[in-house]
CSV table of C-alpha atoms in Angstrom, one decimal:
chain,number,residue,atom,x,y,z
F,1,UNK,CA,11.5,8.9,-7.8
F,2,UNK,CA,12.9,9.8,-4.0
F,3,UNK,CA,12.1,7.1,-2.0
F,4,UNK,CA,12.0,9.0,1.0
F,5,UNK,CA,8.3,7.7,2.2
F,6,UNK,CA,9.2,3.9,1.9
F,7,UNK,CA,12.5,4.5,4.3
F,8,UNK,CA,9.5,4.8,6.7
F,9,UNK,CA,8.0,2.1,5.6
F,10,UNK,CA,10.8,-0.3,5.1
F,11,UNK,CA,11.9,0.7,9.1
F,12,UNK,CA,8.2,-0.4,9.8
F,13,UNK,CA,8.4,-3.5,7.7
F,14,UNK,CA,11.2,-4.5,9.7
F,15,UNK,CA,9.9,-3.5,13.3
F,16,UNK,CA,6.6,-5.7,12.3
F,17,UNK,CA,8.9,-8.8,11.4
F,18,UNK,CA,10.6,-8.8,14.5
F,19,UNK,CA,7.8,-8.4,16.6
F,20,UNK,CA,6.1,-11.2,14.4
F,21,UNK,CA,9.1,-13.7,15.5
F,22,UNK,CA,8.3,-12.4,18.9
F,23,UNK,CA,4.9,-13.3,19.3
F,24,UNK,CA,5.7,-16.7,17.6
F,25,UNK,CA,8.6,-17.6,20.3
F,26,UNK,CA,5.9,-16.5,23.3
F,27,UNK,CA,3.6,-19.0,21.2
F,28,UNK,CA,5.7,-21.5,21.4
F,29,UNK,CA,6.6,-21.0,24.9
F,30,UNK,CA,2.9,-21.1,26.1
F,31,UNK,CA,2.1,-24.0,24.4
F,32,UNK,CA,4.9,-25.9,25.9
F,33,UNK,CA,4.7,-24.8,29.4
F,34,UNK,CA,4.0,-28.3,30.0
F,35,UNK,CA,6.4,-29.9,27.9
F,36,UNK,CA,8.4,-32.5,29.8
F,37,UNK,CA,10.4,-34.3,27.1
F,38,UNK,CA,12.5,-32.1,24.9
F,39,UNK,CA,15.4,-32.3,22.0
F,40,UNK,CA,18.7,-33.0,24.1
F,41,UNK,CA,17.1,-34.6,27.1
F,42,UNK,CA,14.9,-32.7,29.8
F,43,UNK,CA,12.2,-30.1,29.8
F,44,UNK,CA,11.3,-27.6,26.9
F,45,UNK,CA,13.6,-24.7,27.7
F,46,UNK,CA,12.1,-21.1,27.4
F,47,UNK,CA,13.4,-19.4,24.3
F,48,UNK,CA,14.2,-15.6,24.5
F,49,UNK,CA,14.5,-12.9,21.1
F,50,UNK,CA,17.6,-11.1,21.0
F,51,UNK,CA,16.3,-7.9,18.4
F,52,UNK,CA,19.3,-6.2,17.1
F,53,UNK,CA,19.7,-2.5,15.5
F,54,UNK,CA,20.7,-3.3,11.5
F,55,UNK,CA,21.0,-1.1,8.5
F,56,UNK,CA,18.5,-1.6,5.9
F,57,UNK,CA,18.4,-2.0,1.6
F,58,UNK,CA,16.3,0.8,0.0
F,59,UNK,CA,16.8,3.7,2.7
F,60,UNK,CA,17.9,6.2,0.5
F,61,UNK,CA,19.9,8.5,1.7
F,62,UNK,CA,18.4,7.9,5.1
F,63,UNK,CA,21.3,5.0,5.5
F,64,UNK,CA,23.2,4.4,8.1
F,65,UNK,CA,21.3,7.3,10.2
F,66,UNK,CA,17.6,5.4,10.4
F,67,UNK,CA,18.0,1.5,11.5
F,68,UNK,CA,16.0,-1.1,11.2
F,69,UNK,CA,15.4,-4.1,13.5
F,70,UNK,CA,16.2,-7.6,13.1
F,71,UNK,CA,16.2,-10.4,15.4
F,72,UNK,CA,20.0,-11.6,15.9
F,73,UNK,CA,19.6,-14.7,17.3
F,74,UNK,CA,17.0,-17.0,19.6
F,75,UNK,CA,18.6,-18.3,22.9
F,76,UNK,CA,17.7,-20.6,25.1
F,77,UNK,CA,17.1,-19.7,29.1
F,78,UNK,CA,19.5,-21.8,30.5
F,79,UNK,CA,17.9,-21.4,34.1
F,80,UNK,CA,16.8,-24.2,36.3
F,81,UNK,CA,13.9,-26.3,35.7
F,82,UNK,CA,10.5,-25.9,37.8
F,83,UNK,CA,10.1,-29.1,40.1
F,84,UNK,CA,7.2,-30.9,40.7
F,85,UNK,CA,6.3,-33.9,43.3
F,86,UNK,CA,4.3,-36.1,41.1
F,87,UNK,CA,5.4,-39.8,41.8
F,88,UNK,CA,2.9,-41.2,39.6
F,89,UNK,CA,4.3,-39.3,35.9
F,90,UNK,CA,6.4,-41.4,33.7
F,91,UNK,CA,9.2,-38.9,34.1
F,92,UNK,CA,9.4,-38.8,37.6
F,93,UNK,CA,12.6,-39.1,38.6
F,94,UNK,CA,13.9,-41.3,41.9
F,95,UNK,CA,12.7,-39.0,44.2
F,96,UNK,CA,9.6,-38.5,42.2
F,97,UNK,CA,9.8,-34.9,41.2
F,98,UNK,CA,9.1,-34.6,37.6
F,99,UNK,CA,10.8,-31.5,36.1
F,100,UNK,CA,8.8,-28.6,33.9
F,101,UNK,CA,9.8,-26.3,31.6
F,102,UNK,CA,11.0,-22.8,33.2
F,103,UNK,CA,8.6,-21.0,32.2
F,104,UNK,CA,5.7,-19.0,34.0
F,105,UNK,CA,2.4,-18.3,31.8
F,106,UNK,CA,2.0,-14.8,33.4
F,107,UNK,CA,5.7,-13.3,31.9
F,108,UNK,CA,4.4,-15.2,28.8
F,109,UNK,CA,1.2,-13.4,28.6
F,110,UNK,CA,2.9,-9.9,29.7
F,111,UNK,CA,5.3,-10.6,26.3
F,112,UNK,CA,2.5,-11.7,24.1
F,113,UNK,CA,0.9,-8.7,24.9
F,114,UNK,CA,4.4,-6.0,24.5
F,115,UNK,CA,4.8,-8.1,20.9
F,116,UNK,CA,1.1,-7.2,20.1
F,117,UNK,CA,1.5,-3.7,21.1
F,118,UNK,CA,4.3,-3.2,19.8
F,119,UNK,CA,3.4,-4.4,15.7
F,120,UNK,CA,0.1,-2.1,16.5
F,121,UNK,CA,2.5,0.9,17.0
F,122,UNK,CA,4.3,0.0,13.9
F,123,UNK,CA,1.2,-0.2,11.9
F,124,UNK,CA,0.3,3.0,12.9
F,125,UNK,CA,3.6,4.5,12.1
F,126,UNK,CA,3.1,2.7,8.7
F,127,UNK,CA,-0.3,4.3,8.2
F,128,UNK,CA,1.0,7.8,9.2
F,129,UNK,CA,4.0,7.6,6.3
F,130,UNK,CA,1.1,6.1,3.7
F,131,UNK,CA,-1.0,9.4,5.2
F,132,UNK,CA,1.5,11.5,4.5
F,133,UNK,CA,2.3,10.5,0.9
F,134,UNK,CA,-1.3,10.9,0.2
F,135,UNK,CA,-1.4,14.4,1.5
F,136,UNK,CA,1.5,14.9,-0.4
F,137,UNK,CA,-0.2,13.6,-3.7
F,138,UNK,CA,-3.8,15.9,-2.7
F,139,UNK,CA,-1.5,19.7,-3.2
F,140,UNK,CA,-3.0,21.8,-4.9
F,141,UNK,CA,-6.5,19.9,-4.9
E,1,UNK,CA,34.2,41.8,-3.8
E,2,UNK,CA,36.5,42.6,-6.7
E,3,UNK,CA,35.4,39.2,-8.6
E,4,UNK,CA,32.3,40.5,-8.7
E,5,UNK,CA,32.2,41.3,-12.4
E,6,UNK,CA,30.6,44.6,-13.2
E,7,UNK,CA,27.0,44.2,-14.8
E,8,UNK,CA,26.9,45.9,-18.5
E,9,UNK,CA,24.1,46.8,-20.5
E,10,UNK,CA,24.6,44.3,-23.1
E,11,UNK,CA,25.1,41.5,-21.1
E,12,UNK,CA,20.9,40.7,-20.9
E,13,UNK,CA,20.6,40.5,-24.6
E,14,UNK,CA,24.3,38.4,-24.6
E,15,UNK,CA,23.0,36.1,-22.3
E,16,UNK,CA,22.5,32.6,-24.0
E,17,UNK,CA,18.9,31.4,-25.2
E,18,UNK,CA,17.6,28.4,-22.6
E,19,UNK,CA,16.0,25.8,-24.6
E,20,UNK,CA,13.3,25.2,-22.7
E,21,UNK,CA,11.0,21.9,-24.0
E,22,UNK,CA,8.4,21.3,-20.9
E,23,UNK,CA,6.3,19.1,-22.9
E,24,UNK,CA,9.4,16.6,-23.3
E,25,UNK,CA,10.2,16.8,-19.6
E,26,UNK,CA,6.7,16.3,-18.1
E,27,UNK,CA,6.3,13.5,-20.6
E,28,UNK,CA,9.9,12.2,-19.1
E,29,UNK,CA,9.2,12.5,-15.9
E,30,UNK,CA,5.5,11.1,-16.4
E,31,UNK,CA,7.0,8.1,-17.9
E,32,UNK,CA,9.6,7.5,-15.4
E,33,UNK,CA,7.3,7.5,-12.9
E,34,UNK,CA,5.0,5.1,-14.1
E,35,UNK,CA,7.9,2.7,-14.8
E,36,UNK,CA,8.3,2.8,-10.7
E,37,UNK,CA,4.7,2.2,-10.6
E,38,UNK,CA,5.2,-0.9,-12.9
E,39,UNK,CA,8.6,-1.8,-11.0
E,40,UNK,CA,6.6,-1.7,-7.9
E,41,UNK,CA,3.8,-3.2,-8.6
E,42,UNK,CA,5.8,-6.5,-10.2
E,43,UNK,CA,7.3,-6.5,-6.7
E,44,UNK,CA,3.9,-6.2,-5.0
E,45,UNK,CA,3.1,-9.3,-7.4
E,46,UNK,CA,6.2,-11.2,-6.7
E,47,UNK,CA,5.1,-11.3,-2.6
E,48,UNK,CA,2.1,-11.9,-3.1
E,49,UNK,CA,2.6,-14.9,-5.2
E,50,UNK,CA,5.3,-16.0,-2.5
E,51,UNK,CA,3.1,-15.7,0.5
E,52,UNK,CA,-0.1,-17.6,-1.4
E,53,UNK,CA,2.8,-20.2,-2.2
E,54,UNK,CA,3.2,-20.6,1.4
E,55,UNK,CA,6.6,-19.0,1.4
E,56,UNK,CA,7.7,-18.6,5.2
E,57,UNK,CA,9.8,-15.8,4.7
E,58,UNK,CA,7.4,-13.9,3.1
E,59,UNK,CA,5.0,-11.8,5.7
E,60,UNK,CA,1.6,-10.8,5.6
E,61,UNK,CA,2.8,-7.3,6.4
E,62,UNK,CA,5.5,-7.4,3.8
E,63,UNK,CA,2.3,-8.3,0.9
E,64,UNK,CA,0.6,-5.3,2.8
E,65,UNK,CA,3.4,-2.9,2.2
E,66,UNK,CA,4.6,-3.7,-1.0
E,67,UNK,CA,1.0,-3.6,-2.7
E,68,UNK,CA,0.7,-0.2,-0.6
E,69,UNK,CA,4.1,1.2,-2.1
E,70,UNK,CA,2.8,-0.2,-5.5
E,71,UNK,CA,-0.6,2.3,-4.8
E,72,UNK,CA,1.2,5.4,-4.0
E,73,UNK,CA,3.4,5.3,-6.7
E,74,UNK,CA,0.3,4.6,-9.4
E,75,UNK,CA,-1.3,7.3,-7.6
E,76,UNK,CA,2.0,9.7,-8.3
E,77,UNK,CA,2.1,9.3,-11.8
E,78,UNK,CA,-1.6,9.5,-12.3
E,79,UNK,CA,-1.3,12.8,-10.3
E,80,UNK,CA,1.3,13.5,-12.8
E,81,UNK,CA,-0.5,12.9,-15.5
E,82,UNK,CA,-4.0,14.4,-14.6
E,83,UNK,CA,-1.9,18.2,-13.6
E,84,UNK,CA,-0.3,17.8,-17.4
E,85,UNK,CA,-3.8,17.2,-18.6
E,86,UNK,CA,-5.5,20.1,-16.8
E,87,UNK,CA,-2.4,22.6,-17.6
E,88,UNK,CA,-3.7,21.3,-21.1
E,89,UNK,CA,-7.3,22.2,-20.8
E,90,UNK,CA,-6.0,25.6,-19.4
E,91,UNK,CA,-4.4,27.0,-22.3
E,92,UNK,CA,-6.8,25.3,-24.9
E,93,UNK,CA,-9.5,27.0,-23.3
E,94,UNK,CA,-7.5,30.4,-23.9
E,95,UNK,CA,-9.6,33.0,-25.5
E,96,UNK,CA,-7.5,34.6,-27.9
């Protein structure tokens, strides 16, 4: 059997995973926009998806020319903390600033939202290719 | 143009007898298709298993797409399998 409607699928299946780790790295970067006391010393540090292009099992002879995603690697954004004046917190420092996390809830938001739109569109390219198989199956009806 | 070998009468009648068995290759290609149904459909079980065993590398999407994948190719064979049958009906309602 040609497998020729699941190379869609499978490109999908990838595109959804790799928006999935997306929307799990802005989760975890809302819910420690607070975060003052990390691994290593210092503030939570804002983590950042890298997706890469990558060929995929069970594309037929679709590959090499259709690519999948996949998320290469999850870095760290190594810019400066945000500092605070709060000489009352336990992690002030000597000149009482307390230092947060890098990380500003709006950009957060704006990625949550690319991540959601994003696995939307690659449902609906999934639904299309399951569409089109069925059309396929209703010749001649 | 000169390898073009010159038809002859005879050659029709020459020509060697295709054995043709449709019956055996419909039943072939019925069968072969429903083993991808079953092969699918295992898979379709194996993730769904995985993800209700709280197996992180298992998506939901993957479950999703796998049972789906599992559906079409049921859905080919039965095609398959009901345009054999019909064919069938066909030719036993042939008035002779």
């Amino acid at each position: 059997m040609s497998t020729d409607f699941f190379t869609a699928m499978e490109v999908s299946a990838s595109g959804l995973s790799a928006q999935r780790t997306r929307m799990n790295v802005a989760a975890s970067n809302l819910a420690n926009a607070q975060t003052t006391q990390a691994a290593g010393g210092g503030p939570y540090k804002r983590r950042d998806v890298v997706l890469a292009a990558a060929d995929l099992p069970n594309t037929g002879e679709m590959t090499g020319v259709v690519k999948g995603v996949e998320v290469s690697s999850i870095q760290q954004d190594q810019s400066a903390p945000r500092l605070e004046y709060d000489p009352g917190h336990p992690q002030a420092n000597a000149q009482g600033y307390v230092a947060y996390p890098n990380i500003n809830p709006v950009e957060e938001m704006v990625d949550m939202i690319t991540a959601s739109r994003a696995y939307e569109a690659g449902v609906t390219t999934m639904s299309s290719a399951v569409n089109m198989a069925e059309k396929a199956l209703s010749i001649g009806k | 143009m000169s390898s073009i070998a010159p038809m002859k009468i005879g050659s029709i009648e020459s020509a060697p007898v295709v054995e043709k068995k449709p019956e055996a290759d419909l039943a072939h290609s019925f069968t072969k298709a429903l083993d991808e149904a079953r092969s699918l459909d295992n898979e379709a079980t194996q993730k769904a298993d995985a993800f209700a065993a709280n197996d992180q590398s298992v998506g939901i999407h993957e479950v999703m797409i796998a049972t789906e994948k599992a559906n079409i190719a049921l859905r080919y064979a039965t095609t398959l399998k009901n345009k054999a049958l019909e064919a069938y009906h066909e030719l036993m309602q042939t008035n002779v």
